[in-house]
Tab-separated table of N, CA and C in Angstrom:
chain	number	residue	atom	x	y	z
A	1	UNK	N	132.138	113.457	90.642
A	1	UNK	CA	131.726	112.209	90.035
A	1	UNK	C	131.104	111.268	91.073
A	2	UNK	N	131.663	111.345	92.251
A	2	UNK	CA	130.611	110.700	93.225
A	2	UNK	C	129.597	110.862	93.709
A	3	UNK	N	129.383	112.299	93.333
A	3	UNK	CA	128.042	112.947	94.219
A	3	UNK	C	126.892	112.597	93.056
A	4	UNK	N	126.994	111.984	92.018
A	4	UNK	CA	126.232	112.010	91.203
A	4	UNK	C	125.058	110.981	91.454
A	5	UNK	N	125.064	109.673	92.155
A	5	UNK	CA	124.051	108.786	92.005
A	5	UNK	C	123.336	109.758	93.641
A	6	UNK	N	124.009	110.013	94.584
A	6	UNK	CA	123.352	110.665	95.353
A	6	UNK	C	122.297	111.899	94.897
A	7	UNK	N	122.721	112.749	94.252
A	7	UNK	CA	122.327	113.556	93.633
A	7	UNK	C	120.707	112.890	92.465
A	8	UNK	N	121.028	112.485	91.612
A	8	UNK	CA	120.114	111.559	91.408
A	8	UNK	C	118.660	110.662	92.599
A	9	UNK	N	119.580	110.292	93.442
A	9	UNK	CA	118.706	109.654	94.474
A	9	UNK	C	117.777	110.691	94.945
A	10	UNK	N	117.986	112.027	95.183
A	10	UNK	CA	117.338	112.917	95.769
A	10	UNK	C	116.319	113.572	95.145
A	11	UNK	N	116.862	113.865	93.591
A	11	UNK	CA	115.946	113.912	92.214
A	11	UNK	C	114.955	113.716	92.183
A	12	UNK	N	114.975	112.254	92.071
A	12	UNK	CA	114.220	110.897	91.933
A	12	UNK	C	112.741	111.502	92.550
A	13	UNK	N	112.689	111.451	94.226
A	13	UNK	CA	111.621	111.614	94.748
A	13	UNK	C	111.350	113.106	94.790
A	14	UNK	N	112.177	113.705	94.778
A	14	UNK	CA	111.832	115.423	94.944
A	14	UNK	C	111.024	115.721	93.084
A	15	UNK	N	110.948	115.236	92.386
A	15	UNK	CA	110.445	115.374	91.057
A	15	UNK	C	109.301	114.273	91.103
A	16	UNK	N	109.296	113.543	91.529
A	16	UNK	CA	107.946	112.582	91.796
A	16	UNK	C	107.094	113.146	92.593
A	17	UNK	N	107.524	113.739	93.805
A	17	UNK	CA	106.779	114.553	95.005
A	17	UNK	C	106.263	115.658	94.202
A	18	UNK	N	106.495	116.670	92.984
A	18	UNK	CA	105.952	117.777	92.629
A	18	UNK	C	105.108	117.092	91.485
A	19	UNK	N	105.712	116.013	90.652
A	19	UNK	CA	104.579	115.431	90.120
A	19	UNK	C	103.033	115.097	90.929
A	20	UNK	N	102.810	114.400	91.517
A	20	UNK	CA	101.995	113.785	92.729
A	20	UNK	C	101.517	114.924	93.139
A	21	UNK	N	101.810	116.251	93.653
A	21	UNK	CA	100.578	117.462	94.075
A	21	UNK	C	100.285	118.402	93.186
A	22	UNK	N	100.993	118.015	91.719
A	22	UNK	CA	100.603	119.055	90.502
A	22	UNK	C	99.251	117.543	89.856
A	23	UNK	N	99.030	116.644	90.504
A	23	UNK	CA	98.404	115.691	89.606
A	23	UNK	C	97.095	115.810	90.674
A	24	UNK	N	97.221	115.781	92.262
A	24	UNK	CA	96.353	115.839	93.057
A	24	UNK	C	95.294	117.273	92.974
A	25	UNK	N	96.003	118.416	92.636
A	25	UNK	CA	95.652	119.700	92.662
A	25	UNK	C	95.615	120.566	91.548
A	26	UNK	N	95.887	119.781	90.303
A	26	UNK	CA	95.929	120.133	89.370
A	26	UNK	C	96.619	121.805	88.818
A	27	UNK	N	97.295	122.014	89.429
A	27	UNK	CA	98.044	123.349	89.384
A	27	UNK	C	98.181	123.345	88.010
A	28	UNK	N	99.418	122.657	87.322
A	28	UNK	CA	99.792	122.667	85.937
A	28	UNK	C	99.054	121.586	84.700
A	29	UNK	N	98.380	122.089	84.085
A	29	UNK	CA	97.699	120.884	82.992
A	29	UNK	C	98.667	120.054	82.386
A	30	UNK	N	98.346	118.861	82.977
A	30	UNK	CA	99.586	118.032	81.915
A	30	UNK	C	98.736	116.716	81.461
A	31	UNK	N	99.317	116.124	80.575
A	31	UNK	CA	98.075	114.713	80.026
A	31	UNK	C	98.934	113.367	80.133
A	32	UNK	N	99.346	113.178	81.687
A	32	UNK	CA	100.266	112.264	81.959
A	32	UNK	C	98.817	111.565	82.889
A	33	UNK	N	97.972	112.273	83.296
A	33	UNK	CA	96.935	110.992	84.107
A	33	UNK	C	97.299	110.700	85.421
A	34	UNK	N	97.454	109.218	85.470
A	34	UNK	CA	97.806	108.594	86.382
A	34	UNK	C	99.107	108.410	86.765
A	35	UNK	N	100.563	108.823	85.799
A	35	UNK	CA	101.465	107.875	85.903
A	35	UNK	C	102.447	108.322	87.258
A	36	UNK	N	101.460	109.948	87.620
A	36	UNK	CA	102.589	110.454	88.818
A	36	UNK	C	102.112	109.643	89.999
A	37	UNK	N	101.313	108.599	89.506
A	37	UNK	CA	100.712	107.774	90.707
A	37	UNK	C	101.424	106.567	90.689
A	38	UNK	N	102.050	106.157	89.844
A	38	UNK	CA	102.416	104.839	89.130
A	38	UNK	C	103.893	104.720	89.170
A	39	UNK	N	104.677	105.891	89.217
A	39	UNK	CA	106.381	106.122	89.040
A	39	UNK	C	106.572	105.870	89.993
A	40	UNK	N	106.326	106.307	91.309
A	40	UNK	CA	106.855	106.033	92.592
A	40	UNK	C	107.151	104.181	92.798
A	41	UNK	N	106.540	103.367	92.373
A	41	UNK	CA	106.732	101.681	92.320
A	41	UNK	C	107.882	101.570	91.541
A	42	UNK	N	108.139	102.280	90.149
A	42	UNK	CA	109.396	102.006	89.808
A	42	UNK	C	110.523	102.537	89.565
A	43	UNK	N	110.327	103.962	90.315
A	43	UNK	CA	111.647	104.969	90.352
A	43	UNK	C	111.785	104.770	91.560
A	44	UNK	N	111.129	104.788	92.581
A	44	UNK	CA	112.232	104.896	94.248
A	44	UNK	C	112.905	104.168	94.560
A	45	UNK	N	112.392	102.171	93.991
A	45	UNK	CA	113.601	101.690	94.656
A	45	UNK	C	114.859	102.056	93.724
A	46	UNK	N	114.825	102.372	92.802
A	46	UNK	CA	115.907	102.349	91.945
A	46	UNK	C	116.824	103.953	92.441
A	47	UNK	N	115.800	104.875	92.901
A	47	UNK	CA	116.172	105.904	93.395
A	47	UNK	C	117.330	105.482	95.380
A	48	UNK	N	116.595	104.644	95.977
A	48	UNK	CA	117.141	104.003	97.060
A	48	UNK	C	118.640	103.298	96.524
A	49	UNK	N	118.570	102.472	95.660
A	49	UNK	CA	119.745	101.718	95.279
A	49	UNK	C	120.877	102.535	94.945
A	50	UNK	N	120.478	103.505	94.145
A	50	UNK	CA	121.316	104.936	94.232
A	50	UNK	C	122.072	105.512	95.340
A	51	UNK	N	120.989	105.711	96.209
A	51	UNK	CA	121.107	106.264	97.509
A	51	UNK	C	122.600	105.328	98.509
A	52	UNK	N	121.631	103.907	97.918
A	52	UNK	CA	122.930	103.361	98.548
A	52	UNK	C	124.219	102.851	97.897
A	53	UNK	N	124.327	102.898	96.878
A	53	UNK	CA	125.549	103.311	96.353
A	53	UNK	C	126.593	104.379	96.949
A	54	UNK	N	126.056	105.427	96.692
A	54	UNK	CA	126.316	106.669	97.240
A	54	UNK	C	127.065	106.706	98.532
A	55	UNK	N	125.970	105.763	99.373
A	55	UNK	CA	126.543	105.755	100.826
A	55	UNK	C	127.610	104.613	101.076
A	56	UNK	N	127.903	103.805	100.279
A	56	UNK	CA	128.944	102.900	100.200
A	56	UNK	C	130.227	103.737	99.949
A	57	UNK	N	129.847	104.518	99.224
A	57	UNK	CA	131.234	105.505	98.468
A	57	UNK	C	131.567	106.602	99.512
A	58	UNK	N	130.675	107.119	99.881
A	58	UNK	CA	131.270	108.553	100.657
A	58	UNK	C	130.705	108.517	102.134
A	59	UNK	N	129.868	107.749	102.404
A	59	UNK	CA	129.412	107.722	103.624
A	59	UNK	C	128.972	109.186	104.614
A	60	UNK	N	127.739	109.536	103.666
A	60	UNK	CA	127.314	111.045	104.046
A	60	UNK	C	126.066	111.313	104.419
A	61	UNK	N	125.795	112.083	104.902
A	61	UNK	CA	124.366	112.344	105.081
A	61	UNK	C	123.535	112.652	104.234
A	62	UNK	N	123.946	113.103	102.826
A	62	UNK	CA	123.028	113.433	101.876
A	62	UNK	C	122.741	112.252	101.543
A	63	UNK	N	123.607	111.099	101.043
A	63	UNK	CA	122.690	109.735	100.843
A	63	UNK	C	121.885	109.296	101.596
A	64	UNK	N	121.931	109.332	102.660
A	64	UNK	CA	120.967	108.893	103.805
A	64	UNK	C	119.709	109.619	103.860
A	65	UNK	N	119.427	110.715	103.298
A	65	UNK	CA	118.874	111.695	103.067
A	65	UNK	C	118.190	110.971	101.499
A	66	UNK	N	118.536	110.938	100.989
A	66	UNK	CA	118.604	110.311	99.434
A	66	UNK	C	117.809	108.982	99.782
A	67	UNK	N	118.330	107.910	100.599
A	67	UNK	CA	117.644	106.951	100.475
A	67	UNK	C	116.424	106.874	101.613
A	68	UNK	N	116.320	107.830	102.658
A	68	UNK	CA	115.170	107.620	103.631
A	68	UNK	C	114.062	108.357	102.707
A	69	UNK	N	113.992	109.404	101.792
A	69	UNK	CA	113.380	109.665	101.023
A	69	UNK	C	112.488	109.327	99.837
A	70	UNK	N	113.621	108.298	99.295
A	70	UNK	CA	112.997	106.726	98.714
A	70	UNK	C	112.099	106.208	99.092
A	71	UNK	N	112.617	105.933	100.317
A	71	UNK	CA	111.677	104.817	101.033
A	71	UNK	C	110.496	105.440	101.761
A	72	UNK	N	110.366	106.681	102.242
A	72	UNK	CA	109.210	107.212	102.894
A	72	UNK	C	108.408	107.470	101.890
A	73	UNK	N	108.554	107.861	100.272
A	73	UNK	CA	107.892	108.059	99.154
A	73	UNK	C	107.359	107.046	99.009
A	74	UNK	N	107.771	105.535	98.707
A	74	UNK	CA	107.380	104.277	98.103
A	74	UNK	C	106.300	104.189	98.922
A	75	UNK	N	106.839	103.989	99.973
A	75	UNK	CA	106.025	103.169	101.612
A	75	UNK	C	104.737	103.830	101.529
A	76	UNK	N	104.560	105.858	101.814
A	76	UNK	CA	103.377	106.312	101.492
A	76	UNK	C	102.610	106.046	100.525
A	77	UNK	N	102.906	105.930	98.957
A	77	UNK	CA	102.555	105.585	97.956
A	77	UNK	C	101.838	104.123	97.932
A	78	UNK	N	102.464	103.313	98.356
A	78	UNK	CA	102.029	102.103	98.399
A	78	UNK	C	100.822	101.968	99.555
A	79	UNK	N	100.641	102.744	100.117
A	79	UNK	CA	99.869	102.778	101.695
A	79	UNK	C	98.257	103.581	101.302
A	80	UNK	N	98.926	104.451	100.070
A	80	UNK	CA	97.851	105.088	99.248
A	80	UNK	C	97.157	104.225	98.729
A	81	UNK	N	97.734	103.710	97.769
A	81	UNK	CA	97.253	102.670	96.562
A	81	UNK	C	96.585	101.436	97.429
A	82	UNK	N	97.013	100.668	98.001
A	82	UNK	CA	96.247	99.674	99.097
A	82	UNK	C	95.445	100.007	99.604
A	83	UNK	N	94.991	101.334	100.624
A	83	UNK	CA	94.094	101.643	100.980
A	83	UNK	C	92.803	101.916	100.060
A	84	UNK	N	93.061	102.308	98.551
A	84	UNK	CA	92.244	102.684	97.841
A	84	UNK	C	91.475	101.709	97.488
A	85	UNK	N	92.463	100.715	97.232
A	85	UNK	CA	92.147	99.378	95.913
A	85	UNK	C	91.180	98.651	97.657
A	86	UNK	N	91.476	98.531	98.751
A	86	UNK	CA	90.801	97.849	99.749
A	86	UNK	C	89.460	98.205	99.821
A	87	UNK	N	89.591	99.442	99.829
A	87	UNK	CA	88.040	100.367	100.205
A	87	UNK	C	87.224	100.096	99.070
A	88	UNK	N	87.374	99.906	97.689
A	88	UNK	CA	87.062	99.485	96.780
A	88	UNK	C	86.225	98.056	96.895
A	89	UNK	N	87.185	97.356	96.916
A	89	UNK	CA	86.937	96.139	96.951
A	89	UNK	C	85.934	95.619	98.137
A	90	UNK	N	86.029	96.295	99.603
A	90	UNK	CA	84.862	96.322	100.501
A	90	UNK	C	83.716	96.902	99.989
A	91	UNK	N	83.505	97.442	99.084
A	91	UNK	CA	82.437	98.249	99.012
A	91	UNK	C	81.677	97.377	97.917
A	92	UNK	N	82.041	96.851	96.952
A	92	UNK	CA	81.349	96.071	95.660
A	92	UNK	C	80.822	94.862	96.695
């Protein structure tokens, strides 16, 4: 019962991460678009908060694992999306 928000936390981005290179590379046809671009803003922190739950309770390495994962997902994601929307906007 404790391993569960950890477990979750790890989910979170490991199912966003296969979303995101089945959307980049189109491996599997799916008619979701954009949104494996779009989840990462509102599943990781919630996936992190997890994480740290987790690590309040058992104090382990899989949460830590759980929440640096979060956060290296968001951070890239967000580093994506800014760079895009910038280059954009220099260019008009």
């Amino acid at each position: 019962m404790q391993k569960i928000p950890v477990l979750i936390s790890i989910l979170i981005p490991s199912v966003l991460t296969v979303l995101i290179v089945n959307f980049l590379f189109d491996i599997v046809s799916l008619k979701i678009q954009g949104m494996p671009l779009v989840f990462p803003f509102i599943l990781c922190p919630i996936g992190a908060a997890l994480g740290f739950v987790g690590y309040k309770m058992n104090r382990d390495k899989l949460s830590l694992v759980g929440i640096i994962f979060n956060i290296v997902l968001f951070v890239s994601q967000s580093y994506i999306t800014l760079s895009v929307y910038s280059h954009k906007v220099h260019k008009v």
